[in-house]
Each structure stands twice: as C-alpha cells, then as structure tokens.
Amino acid sequence: MDILEIRSPDDFHVHLRQGPGLAAYAARSAEHFGRFLAMPNVVPPLVSGSGVADYGRAVRSAIAASGRASTALLSFKLVPGMGRDAVLSCAAAGAAAGKYYPAGATTNSADGVPDPGSVSAELSAMEEAGVPLSIHGEDPLAPVLEREGAFLPVVDRILAAHPRLRVVLEHLSTAEAVEAVRAWPERVAATITSHHLSFTVDDVLGERLDPTYFCKPILKTSKDRAALLEAAVSGSPRFFFGSDSAPHPPAAKASGAAGSYAAPVAMSLLAAAFEEAGALDRLEGFVSERGARFYGLALNAGRLALERRPWTVPELIDGSRPLAAGRTLSWSAARA
Ligand code: NCD
Ligand code: ZN
C-alpha cells in the first residue's frame, strides 16, 4: 500500500505556547489535524474562564490566518485554591478538559498540584460538570525512569475519591502504565505520542546527547515501546493519539527545556510505526476515532492522505528543531 487515506485526525494533547510563536505552531497543527486539544501550561497559565476564552480567541484567529479548517479545543490548568467556581467558569468558557500537573513535574508546572487532596473541591466540580481530567502522570520526586510508575497509585486515589470522574492519563511511556490503564474502569483512557511509539531512551542518550528527543516523560526502553505500540494498534477504545508536541526554541533546548516538537512529523512517524506493527489499517481508529469517542465529539469530516514518499526532516521548522530532524521518514502527509 503506497497511499492511505484516512479521516482527518485529532491531536488530543498539544502545546501551542503563547505570544509570537503561537501563530506558527497553531498553523502547523492545523496543517494535518482537523482538531486539537491545546494544553494550558502557557504563561500566564489558563486558570480562569476569561483566560480560557482569551486564549481560545488567539488560537482561533491563528488558525483562521493559516487558511486551514481546524478546530481548537481548550483546557484549563488545575491549581490549588482556584475553587469550584473557577472550574465551572472554565467549563462554561468551553474548556474540554482540566489538566493536572504534579507540581514541578514538567515545563511550566511549578504552580501545579502537590497532592490530589489539595484540589478535591475542584475535581468534584469537574466530576459534576462532566469535564474530563487530563493527567501528567509523573511523580517528580521519584527517580527519573520510575516517575510514571510511582504516580500510578495517585491515579488510584483520584479514581477512588471521584467515582464518576473521566480521566485521560497523558503520554504513556511504560509497559507498566499500559497495564494499569487496561485494569482501570472504562472511564479511564490514555494518550500515546508518536515519539514514544517510535523512539527510545537511546535516541536521547545512546550516542551523542540529543536534547531534541528530551521530553517528559523521558523516552524509555524498546520493551516499553513495544508495549505502547501493541496498545495503540490493539483497537482498544482506551488508547488514542495525543502528540504532546512541545516546541522550545534552540536556546531553551540548549539550557535543558523538556519538550519535543512533534507536530510536523507526527503523522509520518505514526504511519511508520503502525506499518512496522503490520497494522496500517488500525491507524485511523487510533488518530481519528477513539479520542473523539472518549471526549464525546463527532468525528472530523475532512480527509488526510498519507503517501509512501520519503522526505528528510529539516533541521529547523517554525524556529524550533523538530523531532527526527535530519532523518529521512518514509511517509508524507497532506490534507486530501
Ligand atoms: C511539555 C512542555 O514543554 O510544555 N514538555 C514535555 O516535556 N512534554 C509539558 C508536558 O506535557 O510535560
Ligand atoms: Zn504535554
């Protein structure tokens, strides 16, 4: 098969940033994705209805300027003390999810959640309003390779305390987390990125230190990658795509910023990974159907064409070094 046409895909986890970069990053996501969920760890963070509404206007005007037809979904950031009214006003402003960042776990998360008990009123408000909780599942106090596993018991506590809360565990990186998601009730789902399906810790540290591949959660072993790929191609409604595209300009990467610019290459990487698993026919379910169903959204109307046409990823795209920069990828993507 040399051309694969699929329903226009969704990206349920993307960082579009704020300020001058936003126009380029939003346009880049709109190039391939019919819809994307923008994360709230911008500066200043999205913690109020007016903040969510203002950011939504900025993102929508960036999409409009790009000339692409794409829909932005928004999220808000849970911070201790924000209160249930702020949660409900974020939901009223159109937030499709609330994001739980353990305090200090990743980029722009110092104001995050130290313990789920510190946001129990806010989680109850989300539960009542039917707003899903999106979780960055890492315990920043655990050793770096064990952070995801160390956070799984915290998810157990959140699920027990909030029996109707719908939860998305973001960017799974380990076989252990895949098993945990399978064992949790159906109200729990998970996103998987294209880089965790394609690369391992050896791409970050194996030859020369390459900050392009440095993200949270850090890429793990080939055994973990195999378990993630098996989950992605399984057809289970619990696993769907979120790119965690998180661009940082070269100076920020050079000083250690966590985050990888995935949007320009995500669809190419996914096609290659699914082909490797002998499951190209399952790609559409993973990127264009299962996330929409979990979030209760209609499927996108447009089409995306994936073509077996090699291209070499430029060293710089939109001012950031993308994942797979300098490598030749076997699949190209374009709106059909
Ligand atoms: C993300 C960012 O840069 O905003 N970084 C990352 O390493 N993935 C935040 C996040 O999702 O952890
Ligand atoms: Zn992220």
Short mmCIF file of C-alpha atoms and ligand atoms in Angstrom, two decimals:
data_model
loop_
_atom_site.label_atom_id
_atom_site.label_comp_id
_atom_site.label_asym_id
_atom_site.label_seq_id
_atom_site.Cartn_x
_atom_site.Cartn_y
_atom_site.Cartn_z
CA MET A 1 0.00 0.00 0.00
CA ASP A 2 1.54 3.31 -1.06
CA ILE A 3 -1.30 5.71 -0.34
CA LEU A 4 -3.50 5.56 2.71
CA GLU A 5 -6.37 7.98 3.05
CA ILE A 6 -7.88 8.40 6.50
CA ARG A 7 -10.48 10.56 8.19
CA SER A 8 -8.97 13.86 9.33
CA PRO A 9 -7.12 13.10 12.60
CA ASP A 10 -7.35 14.57 16.10
CA ASP A 11 -4.44 15.51 18.34
CA PHE A 12 -5.66 15.35 21.93
CA HIS A 13 -2.53 16.87 23.51
CA VAL A 14 -0.59 19.77 22.01
CA HIS A 15 1.35 22.78 23.33
CA LEU A 16 0.78 25.86 21.17
CA ARG A 17 2.51 28.30 23.55
CA GLN A 18 1.65 32.00 23.79
CA GLY A 19 2.96 35.17 22.13
CA PRO A 20 4.69 35.32 18.76
CA GLY A 21 5.23 31.55 18.38
CA LEU A 22 1.54 30.77 18.64
CA ALA A 23 0.66 31.68 15.05
CA ALA A 24 3.23 29.30 13.57
CA TYR A 25 2.59 26.43 15.97
CA ALA A 26 -1.21 26.63 15.59
CA ALA A 27 -0.85 26.75 11.79
CA ARG A 28 1.47 23.73 11.88
CA SER A 29 -1.01 21.66 13.89
CA ALA A 30 -3.85 22.78 11.61
CA GLU A 31 -1.88 21.51 8.60
CA HIS A 32 -2.59 17.83 9.38
CA PHE A 33 -5.07 17.80 12.27
CA GLY A 34 -8.75 18.58 11.91
CA ARG A 35 -8.95 19.22 15.64
CA PHE A 36 -6.52 19.54 18.53
CA LEU A 37 -6.66 19.97 22.30
CA ALA A 38 -4.41 22.81 23.46
CA MET A 39 -2.70 22.37 26.82
CA PRO A 40 -2.96 25.11 29.46
CA ASN A 41 0.64 25.42 30.73
CA VAL A 42 1.09 28.68 28.89
CA VAL A 43 2.40 31.87 30.52
CA PRO A 44 0.26 33.11 32.24
CA PRO A 45 -1.49 29.76 32.90
CA LEU A 46 -5.11 29.14 31.92
CA VAL A 47 -6.84 29.11 35.32
CA SER A 48 -9.99 31.18 34.74
CA GLY A 49 -12.92 31.34 32.35
CA SER A 50 -11.70 34.65 30.93
CA GLY A 51 -8.17 33.27 30.49
CA VAL A 52 -9.52 30.26 28.60
CA ALA A 53 -11.79 32.46 26.46
CA ASP A 54 -8.98 34.91 25.58
CA TYR A 55 -6.58 32.10 24.68
CA GLY A 56 -9.28 30.44 22.60
CA ARG A 57 -9.74 33.64 20.60
CA ALA A 58 -5.98 33.92 20.00
CA VAL A 59 -5.74 30.28 18.85
CA ARG A 60 -8.80 30.52 16.61
CA SER A 61 -7.52 33.66 14.92
CA ALA A 62 -4.15 31.96 14.34
CA ILE A 63 -5.95 29.02 12.71
CA ALA A 64 -8.06 31.38 10.60
CA ALA A 65 -4.92 33.24 9.46
CA SER A 66 -3.39 29.92 8.38
CA GLY A 67 -6.27 29.33 5.97
CA ARG A 68 -6.76 25.75 7.29
CA ALA A 69 -10.05 24.36 8.52
CA SER A 70 -9.32 23.08 12.00
CA THR A 71 -10.98 23.23 15.41
CA ALA A 72 -9.14 24.10 18.62
CA LEU A 73 -10.29 22.53 21.88
CA LEU A 74 -9.15 24.19 25.08
CA SER A 75 -8.19 23.07 28.56
CA PHE A 76 -7.57 24.73 31.92
CA LYS A 77 -4.88 24.11 34.49
CA LEU A 78 -5.79 22.88 37.95
CA VAL A 79 -4.06 24.92 40.62
CA PRO A 80 -4.66 24.53 44.36
CA GLY A 81 -7.10 27.09 45.68
CA MET A 82 -8.65 28.02 42.33
CA GLY A 83 -12.06 26.94 43.65
CA ARG A 84 -15.08 25.23 42.12
CA ASP A 85 -16.48 28.44 40.62
CA ALA A 86 -13.31 28.95 38.59
CA VAL A 87 -13.57 25.35 37.35
CA LEU A 88 -17.18 25.87 36.31
CA SER A 89 -16.34 29.17 34.59
CA CYS A 90 -13.54 27.44 32.63
CA ALA A 91 -16.05 24.76 31.58
CA ALA A 92 -18.56 27.46 30.61
CA ALA A 93 -15.82 29.15 28.53
CA GLY A 94 -15.54 25.92 26.55
CA ALA A 95 -12.71 24.00 28.23
CA ALA A 96 -12.96 20.36 27.14
CA ALA A 97 -10.60 19.15 29.89
CA GLY A 98 -8.86 20.22 33.09
CA LYS A 99 -5.16 19.40 33.37
CA TYR A 100 -3.47 18.01 36.45
CA TYR A 101 0.26 18.74 36.53
CA PRO A 102 2.02 17.40 39.63
CA ALA A 103 3.86 20.45 40.97
CA GLY A 104 7.31 20.61 39.38
CA ALA A 105 6.80 17.60 37.08
CA THR A 106 7.47 19.37 33.77
CA THR A 107 7.71 22.66 31.86
CA ASN A 108 5.66 25.46 33.50
CA SER A 109 4.27 23.31 36.28
CA ALA A 110 5.76 24.88 39.42
CA ASP A 111 2.24 26.11 40.31
CA GLY A 112 0.76 22.62 39.78
CA VAL A 113 -0.79 20.18 42.24
CA PRO A 114 1.28 18.93 45.21
CA ASP A 115 -1.30 16.30 46.19
CA PRO A 116 -4.76 15.36 44.85
CA GLY A 117 -6.29 16.28 48.23
CA SER A 118 -5.33 19.90 47.55
CA VAL A 119 -7.72 20.05 44.57
CA SER A 120 -10.53 17.80 45.78
CA ALA A 121 -13.21 20.52 45.56
CA GLU A 122 -12.05 21.31 42.02
CA LEU A 123 -12.07 17.63 41.00
CA SER A 124 -15.59 17.26 42.42
CA ALA A 125 -16.71 20.25 40.34
CA MET A 126 -15.24 18.61 37.21
CA GLU A 127 -16.96 15.35 38.10
CA GLU A 128 -20.33 17.13 38.42
CA ALA A 129 -19.85 19.17 35.24
CA GLY A 130 -18.71 16.10 33.26
CA VAL A 131 -15.34 17.67 32.35
CA PRO A 132 -12.63 15.02 31.88
CA LEU A 133 -9.43 15.22 33.92
CA SER A 134 -6.23 15.10 31.88
CA ILE A 135 -3.24 13.96 33.96
CA HIS A 136 0.50 14.33 33.55
CA GLY A 137 1.22 11.12 35.43
CA GLU A 138 4.70 11.51 36.88
CA ASP A 139 5.89 11.87 40.46
CA PRO A 140 8.72 14.41 40.20
CA LEU A 141 10.25 13.20 43.47
CA ALA A 142 10.84 9.66 42.14
CA PRO A 143 13.97 8.71 40.13
CA VAL A 144 13.51 9.88 36.55
CA LEU A 145 12.91 6.47 34.95
CA GLU A 146 10.45 5.48 37.71
CA ARG A 147 8.32 8.61 37.81
CA GLU A 148 5.39 7.26 35.82
CA GLY A 149 5.16 4.04 37.82
CA ALA A 150 5.39 5.99 41.07
CA PHE A 151 2.40 8.12 40.10
CA LEU A 152 0.01 5.23 39.30
CA PRO A 153 -1.11 4.86 42.96
CA VAL A 154 -2.01 8.57 42.94
CA VAL A 155 -4.33 7.90 39.98
CA ASP A 156 -5.88 5.06 42.02
CA ARG A 157 -6.59 7.55 44.81
CA ILE A 158 -8.15 10.07 42.41
CA LEU A 159 -10.38 7.37 40.88
CA ALA A 160 -11.49 6.11 44.29
CA ALA A 161 -12.29 9.61 45.58
CA HIS A 162 -14.15 10.64 42.39
CA PRO A 163 -16.12 7.65 41.12
CA ARG A 164 -17.70 9.47 38.15
CA LEU A 165 -14.67 11.47 37.01
CA ARG A 166 -13.49 10.66 33.48
CA VAL A 167 -9.72 10.54 33.26
CA VAL A 168 -7.11 10.65 30.49
CA LEU A 169 -3.62 9.61 31.53
CA GLU A 170 -1.40 11.50 29.10
CA HIS A 171 1.61 10.41 27.08
CA LEU A 172 2.08 6.87 28.40
CA SER A 173 5.74 5.86 28.38
CA THR A 174 5.93 2.45 30.06
CA ALA A 175 4.57 -1.08 29.73
CA GLU A 176 3.58 -0.78 33.39
CA ALA A 177 1.27 2.19 32.68
CA VAL A 178 -0.32 0.36 29.72
CA GLU A 179 -1.21 -2.50 32.08
CA ALA A 180 -2.58 -0.07 34.68
CA VAL A 181 -4.86 1.60 32.12
CA ARG A 182 -6.19 -1.78 30.99
CA ALA A 183 -7.01 -2.66 34.61
CA TRP A 184 -8.81 0.60 35.42
CA PRO A 185 -12.53 1.10 34.71
CA GLU A 186 -13.67 2.23 31.28
CA ARG A 187 -13.90 5.87 32.36
CA VAL A 188 -10.09 5.92 32.17
CA ALA A 189 -8.31 6.25 28.83
CA ALA A 190 -4.80 7.27 27.79
CA THR A 191 -2.98 9.13 25.07
CA ILE A 192 0.17 7.84 23.41
CA THR A 193 2.57 10.09 21.47
CA SER A 194 4.20 9.40 18.13
CA HIS A 195 7.66 9.72 19.71
CA HIS A 196 7.00 7.15 22.46
CA LEU A 197 5.85 4.81 19.65
CA SER A 198 8.97 5.49 17.58
CA PHE A 199 12.00 6.20 19.76
CA THR A 200 13.67 5.05 22.97
CA VAL A 201 16.00 6.47 25.59
CA ASP A 202 18.85 5.55 23.26
CA ASP A 203 17.73 8.31 20.90
CA VAL A 204 18.21 10.79 23.77
CA LEU A 205 21.35 9.40 25.38
CA GLY A 206 22.70 6.50 23.38
CA GLU A 207 25.21 8.12 21.06
CA ARG A 208 25.53 11.87 21.48
CA LEU A 209 23.26 13.63 23.96
CA ASP A 210 20.39 14.91 21.80
CA PRO A 211 18.03 17.35 23.54
CA THR A 212 15.65 17.19 20.54
CA TYR A 213 14.39 13.92 22.00
CA PHE A 214 14.35 15.09 25.61
CA CYS A 215 10.80 15.32 26.88
CA LYS A 216 8.75 14.40 29.93
CA PRO A 217 8.09 11.58 30.42
CA ILE A 218 11.52 10.66 29.12
CA LEU A 219 11.62 8.03 26.35
CA LYS A 220 12.02 4.55 27.80
CA THR A 221 13.21 1.11 26.65
CA SER A 222 12.43 -0.86 23.50
CA LYS A 223 10.31 -3.18 25.65
CA ASP A 224 8.19 -0.22 26.74
CA ARG A 225 7.95 1.00 23.15
CA ALA A 226 6.74 -2.45 22.06
CA ALA A 227 4.02 -2.46 24.77
CA LEU A 228 2.87 1.04 23.73
CA LEU A 229 2.75 0.02 20.07
CA GLU A 230 0.76 -3.09 20.95
CA ALA A 231 -1.74 -0.93 22.88
CA ALA A 232 -2.00 1.63 20.06
CA VAL A 233 -2.71 -0.97 17.39
CA SER A 234 -4.93 -3.13 19.62
CA GLY A 235 -8.14 -1.34 18.67
CA SER A 236 -8.98 -0.85 22.36
CA PRO A 237 -11.08 2.31 22.91
CA ARG A 238 -8.80 3.14 25.87
CA PHE A 239 -5.80 4.27 23.80
CA PHE A 240 -5.73 7.19 21.40
CA PHE A 241 -3.40 9.79 19.95
CA GLY A 242 -2.00 12.90 21.61
CA SER A 243 1.23 14.24 20.11
CA ASP A 244 2.49 16.17 23.16
CA SER A 245 4.08 18.42 20.55
CA ALA A 246 6.02 20.83 22.78
CA PRO A 247 8.30 23.18 20.84
CA HIS A 248 11.09 25.12 22.52
CA PRO A 249 13.42 27.48 20.65
CA PRO A 250 17.03 26.20 20.35
CA ALA A 251 18.35 28.41 23.19
CA ALA A 252 15.80 26.96 25.61
CA LYS A 253 16.57 23.40 24.47
CA ALA A 254 20.29 24.08 24.92
CA SER A 255 19.65 25.01 28.54
CA GLY A 256 17.68 21.84 29.19
CA ALA A 257 14.00 22.52 28.45
CA ALA A 258 11.85 19.36 28.33
CA GLY A 259 9.60 19.03 25.31
CA SER A 260 9.85 17.82 21.70
CA TYR A 261 8.40 19.50 18.62
CA ALA A 262 6.34 16.66 17.21
CA ALA A 263 3.57 18.29 15.17
CA PRO A 264 5.43 18.47 11.82
CA VAL A 265 6.40 14.77 11.86
CA ALA A 266 3.73 13.10 13.99
CA MET A 267 1.65 11.63 11.17
CA SER A 268 4.75 10.38 9.32
CA LEU A 269 6.06 8.71 12.48
CA LEU A 270 2.67 7.14 13.22
CA ALA A 271 2.36 5.68 9.73
CA ALA A 272 5.82 4.14 10.01
CA ALA A 273 5.15 2.71 13.49
CA PHE A 274 1.79 1.23 12.51
CA GLU A 275 3.33 -0.20 9.35
CA GLU A 276 6.11 -1.77 11.44
CA ALA A 277 3.39 -3.43 13.54
CA GLY A 278 1.62 -4.65 10.38
CA ALA A 279 -1.40 -2.56 11.37
CA LEU A 280 -1.70 0.38 8.97
CA ASP A 281 -5.41 -0.40 8.79
CA ARG A 282 -5.70 0.40 12.52
CA LEU A 283 -4.16 3.89 12.26
CA GLU A 284 -7.44 5.65 11.52
CA GLY A 285 -9.09 4.25 14.65
CA PHE A 286 -6.17 5.46 16.78
CA VAL A 287 -5.91 9.02 15.40
CA SER A 288 -9.35 9.83 14.04
CA GLU A 289 -11.96 7.90 16.04
CA ARG A 290 -11.16 6.70 19.54
CA GLY A 291 -10.21 10.02 21.13
CA ALA A 292 -13.26 11.75 19.67
CA ARG A 293 -15.47 9.00 21.07
CA PHE A 294 -13.91 9.24 24.53
CA TYR A 295 -14.44 13.02 24.57
CA GLY A 296 -17.98 12.63 23.18
CA LEU A 297 -17.26 14.53 19.96
CA ALA A 298 -18.40 13.99 16.39
CA LEU A 299 -15.74 12.55 14.09
CA ASN A 300 -13.98 15.05 11.81
CA ALA A 301 -15.29 15.47 8.28
CA GLY A 302 -12.12 16.05 6.22
CA ARG A 303 -9.54 13.57 4.91
CA LEU A 304 -5.78 13.19 5.27
CA ALA A 305 -3.65 11.42 2.69
CA LEU A 306 -0.56 9.51 3.79
CA GLU A 307 1.77 8.67 0.98
CA ARG A 308 4.84 6.48 0.90
CA ARG A 309 7.10 9.32 -0.23
CA PRO A 310 10.38 9.78 1.66
CA TRP A 311 11.27 13.25 2.96
CA THR A 312 14.15 14.50 5.03
CA VAL A 313 13.04 16.44 8.10
CA PRO A 314 14.55 19.95 8.12
CA GLU A 315 16.87 20.99 10.95
CA LEU A 316 14.56 23.84 11.89
CA ILE A 317 10.80 24.23 11.46
CA ASP A 318 8.97 27.30 12.78
CA GLY A 319 12.14 28.28 14.65
CA SER A 320 12.37 25.01 16.62
CA ARG A 321 14.26 21.78 15.94
CA PRO A 322 11.61 19.13 15.23
CA LEU A 323 11.75 15.51 16.26
CA ALA A 324 13.57 13.40 13.67
CA ALA A 325 15.42 16.48 12.33
CA GLY A 326 17.90 15.35 9.70
CA ARG A 327 16.35 11.90 9.41
CA THR A 328 14.55 10.59 6.35
CA LEU A 329 11.00 9.44 7.04
CA SER A 330 9.24 7.06 4.70
CA TRP A 331 5.70 8.53 4.85
CA SER A 332 4.48 12.03 3.93
CA ALA A 333 1.14 13.52 4.96
CA ALA A 334 -1.09 16.08 3.29
CA ARG A 335 -4.72 17.09 3.52
CA ALA A 336 -6.66 15.22 0.88
C1 NCD B 1 5.77 19.91 27.81
C2 NCD B 1 6.01 21.41 27.54
O1 NCD B 1 7.13 21.75 27.10
O2 NCD B 1 5.10 22.21 27.73
N1 NCD B 1 7.04 19.26 27.92
C3 NCD B 1 7.29 17.93 27.77
O3 NCD B 1 8.43 17.54 28.01
N2 NCD B 1 6.38 17.08 27.35
C4 NCD B 1 4.92 19.74 29.03
C5 NCD B 1 4.46 18.31 29.24
O4 NCD B 1 3.49 17.86 28.60
O5 NCD B 1 5.06 17.62 30.05
ZN ZN B 2 2.38 17.89 27.16
#
